[in-house]
CSV table of C-alpha atoms in Angstrom, one decimal:
chain,number,residue,atom,x,y,z
X,895,MET,CA,0.0,0.0,0.0
X,896,LYS,CA,2.8,2.4,0.9
X,897,ASN,CA,4.5,1.7,-2.5
X,898,LEU,CA,1.2,2.5,-4.2
X,899,PHE,CA,1.0,5.9,-2.6
X,900,VAL,CA,4.6,6.6,-3.6
X,901,LYS,CA,3.9,5.7,-7.2
X,902,ILE,CA,0.8,7.8,-7.4
X,903,ALA,CA,2.6,10.8,-5.9
X,904,ALA,CA,5.4,10.3,-8.5
X,905,VAL,CA,3.0,10.2,-11.3
X,906,GLY,CA,1.3,13.3,-10.1
X,907,LEU,CA,4.6,15.2,-9.9
X,908,LEU,CA,5.4,14.1,-13.4
X,909,MET,CA,2.1,15.4,-14.7
X,910,LEU,CA,2.5,18.7,-12.9
X,911,ALA,CA,6.1,19.2,-13.9
X,912,PRO,CA,5.5,20.4,-17.5
X,913,ALA,CA,2.9,22.9,-16.3
X,914,VAL,CA,5.2,24.3,-13.6
X,915,ALA,CA,8.2,24.5,-15.9
X,916,GLN,CA,6.3,25.8,-18.9
X,917,ALA,CA,8.6,28.3,-20.7
X,918,ALA,CA,10.3,28.6,-24.0
X,919,GLU,CA,13.7,29.6,-25.1
X,920,GLY,CA,13.9,32.7,-27.3
X,921,TYR,CA,16.4,35.0,-28.9
X,922,SER,CA,16.4,38.8,-29.2
X,923,THR,CA,16.6,39.9,-32.8
X,924,THR,CA,18.1,43.3,-32.0
X,925,ASN,CA,19.2,45.4,-29.1
X,926,VAL,CA,15.9,45.8,-27.3
X,927,ASN,CA,14.8,47.3,-24.0
X,928,MET,CA,13.4,45.0,-21.4
X,929,ARG,CA,10.7,47.0,-19.7
X,930,ALA,CA,8.8,47.0,-16.4
X,931,GLY,CA,5.5,46.4,-18.1
X,932,PRO,CA,4.0,45.4,-21.5
X,933,SER,CA,4.3,48.8,-23.2
X,934,THR,CA,7.1,51.1,-24.5
X,935,ARG,CA,5.8,53.7,-22.0
X,936,TYR,CA,6.9,51.6,-19.0
X,937,PRO,CA,10.4,52.2,-17.6
X,938,ALA,CA,13.3,50.3,-19.2
X,939,VAL,CA,15.0,48.0,-16.7
X,940,ALA,CA,17.7,46.5,-19.0
X,941,VAL,CA,19.0,46.3,-22.6
X,942,ILE,CA,19.0,42.9,-24.1
X,943,PRO,CA,21.8,42.7,-26.8
X,944,ALA,CA,20.9,41.3,-30.2
X,945,GLY,CA,21.2,37.5,-30.4
X,946,SER,CA,21.0,37.0,-26.6
X,947,SER,CA,19.1,34.1,-25.2
X,948,VAL,CA,16.0,34.7,-23.1
X,949,GLU,CA,13.5,32.5,-21.2
X,950,ILE,CA,10.0,33.3,-22.2
X,951,ARG,CA,7.9,32.9,-19.1
X,952,GLY,CA,4.5,33.9,-20.5
X,953,CYS,CA,2.8,36.2,-22.9
X,954,LEU,CA,-0.3,38.3,-22.9
X,955,SER,CA,-3.3,37.1,-25.0
X,956,ASP,CA,-4.5,40.5,-26.1
X,957,VAL,CA,-1.2,42.2,-27.1
X,958,ASN,CA,2.0,40.7,-28.3
X,959,TRP,CA,4.2,41.3,-25.2
X,960,CYS,CA,6.0,38.6,-23.3
X,961,ASP,CA,7.4,38.3,-19.8
X,962,VAL,CA,11.1,37.2,-20.2
X,963,GLU,CA,14.0,36.3,-18.0
X,964,PHE,CA,17.5,37.6,-18.9
X,965,TYR,CA,20.5,37.0,-16.7
X,966,GLY,CA,18.3,36.6,-13.6
X,967,GLY,CA,16.4,39.8,-14.3
X,968,ARG,CA,12.7,39.9,-15.3
X,969,GLY,CA,10.9,42.2,-17.6
X,970,TRP,CA,8.7,42.6,-20.7
X,971,VAL,CA,9.7,42.6,-24.4
X,972,SER,CA,7.5,42.9,-27.5
X,973,GLY,CA,7.1,39.6,-29.3
X,974,GLN,CA,8.2,41.3,-32.6
X,975,TYR,CA,11.7,41.5,-31.2
X,976,VAL,CA,11.9,37.9,-30.0
X,977,GLN,CA,12.2,34.7,-32.0
X,978,ALA,CA,11.9,31.1,-30.9
X,979,SER,CA,12.7,27.7,-32.6
X,980,TYR,CA,9.7,26.0,-34.1
X,981,GLN,CA,9.9,23.0,-36.3
X,982,GLN,CA,13.5,23.5,-37.1
X,983,ARG,CA,13.1,27.2,-37.9
X,984,ARG,CA,13.0,30.4,-36.0
X,985,VAL,CA,9.7,32.3,-35.8
X,986,TYR,CA,8.7,35.6,-34.2
X,987,VAL,CA,6.8,34.9,-31.0
X,988,GLY,CA,3.1,35.5,-31.6
X,989,PRO,CA,-0.2,34.2,-30.3
X,990,GLN,CA,-0.4,31.5,-32.9
X,991,TYR,CA,2.8,30.0,-31.5
X,992,TYR,CA,2.1,30.2,-27.8
X,993,ARG,CA,0.6,26.8,-27.5
X,994,PRO,CA,3.0,24.9,-29.8
X,995,LEU,CA,5.9,26.5,-28.0
X,996,GLY,CA,4.5,25.8,-24.6
X,997,ILE,CA,4.2,29.4,-23.7
X,998,PRO,CA,1.5,30.1,-21.1
X,999,MET,CA,-0.8,33.0,-21.5
X,1000,ILE,CA,-0.6,35.3,-18.5
X,1001,ARG,CA,-1.9,38.6,-17.1
X,1002,PHE,CA,0.1,41.6,-15.9
X,1003,SER,CA,-0.4,43.4,-12.6
X,1004,VAL,CA,1.8,46.2,-11.6
X,1005,ASP,CA,1.4,45.6,-7.9
X,1006,ASN,CA,2.2,41.9,-8.0
X,1007,TYR,CA,4.9,42.1,-10.6
X,1008,TRP,CA,6.7,45.1,-9.2
X,1009,ASP,CA,6.5,43.8,-5.6
X,1010,ARG,CA,8.3,40.7,-6.8
X,1011,TYR,CA,11.0,42.2,-9.0
X,1012,TYR,CA,11.4,45.9,-8.7
X,1013,ARG,CA,11.3,46.9,-5.0
X,1014,ASN,CA,14.8,48.4,-5.3
X,1015,ARG,CA,14.0,50.5,-8.4
X,1016,ASP,CA,13.4,54.2,-8.2
X,1017,PHE,CA,10.1,54.0,-10.1
X,1018,TYR,CA,8.7,51.6,-7.5
X,1019,ARG,CA,7.7,54.5,-5.3
X,1020,ASP,CA,5.3,55.6,-8.0
X,1021,ARG,CA,3.6,52.2,-8.4
X,1022,ASP,CA,0.2,53.5,-7.3
X,1023,ARG,CA,0.1,55.8,-10.3
X,1024,TRP,CA,1.6,53.3,-12.6
X,1025,SER,CA,-1.0,50.7,-11.5
X,1026,ARG,CA,-3.6,52.7,-13.4
X,1027,GLY,CA,-1.7,52.3,-16.6
X,1028,PRO,CA,1.1,54.2,-18.3
X,1029,ASP,CA,-1.3,56.5,-20.1
X,1030,TYR,CA,-2.7,57.6,-16.7
X,1031,TYR,CA,0.8,58.0,-15.3
X,1032,TYR,CA,2.0,60.2,-18.1
X,1033,ARG,CA,-1.2,62.2,-18.2
X,1034,ASP,CA,-0.9,62.8,-14.5
X,1035,ARG,CA,2.7,63.8,-14.9
X,1036,ASP,CA,1.9,66.1,-17.8
X,1037,ASN,CA,-0.8,67.8,-15.6
X,1038,ARG,CA,1.7,68.2,-12.8
X,1039,ASP,CA,4.3,69.7,-15.2
X,1040,ARG,CA,1.7,72.1,-16.6
X,1041,ASP,CA,0.7,73.1,-13.1
X,1042,ARG,CA,4.4,73.6,-12.2
X,1043,ASP,CA,4.9,75.6,-15.4
X,1044,ARG,CA,1.9,77.8,-14.6
X,1045,ASP,CA,3.1,78.3,-11.1
X,1046,ASN,CA,6.5,79.3,-12.4
X,1047,ARG,CA,4.9,81.7,-14.9
X,1048,ASP,CA,2.8,83.3,-12.1
X,1049,ARG,CA,5.9,83.7,-9.9
X,1050,ASP,CA,7.7,85.3,-12.9
X,1051,ARG,CA,4.9,87.6,-13.5
X,1052,ASN,CA,4.6,88.6,-9.9
X,1053,TRP,CA,8.4,89.1,-9.8
X,1054,ARG,CA,8.2,91.3,-12.8
X,1055,GLU,CA,5.3,93.3,-11.4
X,1056,ARG,CA,7.2,93.7,-8.1
X,1057,ASP,CA,10.2,94.8,-10.0
X,1058,GLY,CA,8.1,97.2,-12.1
X,1059,ASP,CA,6.6,98.7,-8.9
X,1060,ARG,CA,10.0,99.0,-7.3
X,1061,ASP,CA,11.4,100.6,-10.4
X,1062,GLY,CA,8.6,103.0,-10.4
X,1063,ARG,CA,9.1,103.9,-6.8
X,1064,ASP,CA,12.8,104.2,-7.4
X,1065,ARG,CA,12.2,106.6,-10.3
X,1066,ASP,CA,9.8,108.7,-8.2
X,1067,ARG,CA,12.3,108.8,-5.4
X,1068,ASP,CA,15.1,109.7,-7.8
X,1069,TRP,CA,12.9,112.4,-9.4
X,1070,ARG,CA,12.1,113.9,-5.9
X,1071,ASP,CA,15.8,113.7,-5.0
X,1072,ASP,CA,16.8,115.4,-8.2
X,1073,ASN,CA,14.2,118.2,-7.6
X,1074,GLN,CA,15.3,118.6,-4.0
X,1075,ARG,CA,18.9,118.7,-5.1
X,1076,ASP,CA,18.1,121.3,-7.7
X,1077,ASP,CA,16.3,123.3,-5.1
X,1078,ARG,CA,19.2,123.1,-2.7
X,1079,GLN,CA,21.6,124.0,-5.5
X,1080,ARG,CA,19.4,126.9,-6.5
X,1081,GLY,CA,19.1,128.1,-2.9
X,1082,ASP,CA,22.9,127.8,-2.5
X,1083,ARG,CA,23.5,129.9,-5.6
X,1084,GLN,CA,21.1,132.5,-4.5
X,1085,ARG,CA,22.6,132.7,-1.0
X,1086,GLY,CA,26.1,132.9,-2.7
X,1087,GLU,CA,25.0,135.8,-4.9
X,1088,ARG,CA,23.5,137.6,-1.9
X,1089,GLN,CA,26.7,137.1,0.1
X,1090,ARG,CA,28.8,138.4,-2.9
X,1091,ASP,CA,26.5,141.4,-3.2
X,1092,ASP,CA,26.9,142.0,0.5
X,1093,ARG,CA,30.6,141.8,0.3
X,1094,ARG,CA,30.8,144.2,-2.6
X,1095,GLY,CA,28.6,146.6,-0.7
X,1096,ASP,CA,30.9,146.4,2.3
X,1097,ASP,CA,34.0,146.9,0.2
X,1098,ARG,CA,32.7,150.0,-1.6
X,1099,ARG,CA,34.0,153.2,0.1
X,1100,PRO,CA,31.5,156.0,0.6
X,1101,ASP,CA,31.8,158.8,-1.7
X,1102,ARG,CA,32.5,162.1,-0.1
X,1103,ARG,CA,29.7,163.6,-2.1
X,1104,ASP,CA,27.4,161.3,-0.3
X,1105,PHE,CA,27.9,163.4,2.8
X,1106,ASP,CA,26.4,166.7,3.5
X,1107,CYS,CA,29.1,169.3,3.8
X,1108,ARG,CA,29.0,171.2,7.0
X,1109,PRO,CA,30.4,174.6,7.4
X,1110,GLY,CA,34.0,174.5,8.4
X,1111,ASP,CA,34.5,170.8,7.2
X,1112,PRO,CA,37.7,170.8,5.2
X,1113,SER,CA,36.4,168.0,2.9
X,1114,CYS,CA,33.8,170.4,1.6
X,1115,ASP,CA,36.5,172.8,0.3
X,1116,GLU,CA,37.2,170.6,-2.8
């Protein structure tokens, strides 16, 4: 009885082994980015050189993208850049070859996939936005960029307006200073002229004819 259970268990493992180990060997046809998701808009995680061997772990049924393993790293590559051997020839990996090549059809989830392979990547901290899809992520980023640009424009406009007001105040102050300086200079000139006139008046000797001659005054004899 014990041997029977052992045989049954061995048969079960043999039956499960192909399903667990389902994968296919492929080859990159060019230098291609391995990405963090099935789209060219997901971050690139590595570059697979042309002719390199990759393990195809699964492909999506709706779009021709495959989850591949390359030198211990995992990521996604478009099937149009990956070939596999089929009936003694190489074919580009496509949905019609998934079953013959033993490639399982899988689904992609940012949360599960990134938690498993990309925890140490910089883009992992934005996984909540990426989980809504790359289009949402880039639209959200574009909106943030536009908001930031608008804020910068507003700050620049406010800065220019403050500078304009300050320049206007400076011009007014300079104008008042110039007027005050002109007034001071004019007042100084006028005071200088009065002082010169006073000195000239002091230096002029009185004319004898300016005095009334009195009888017996010798100066009146001339």
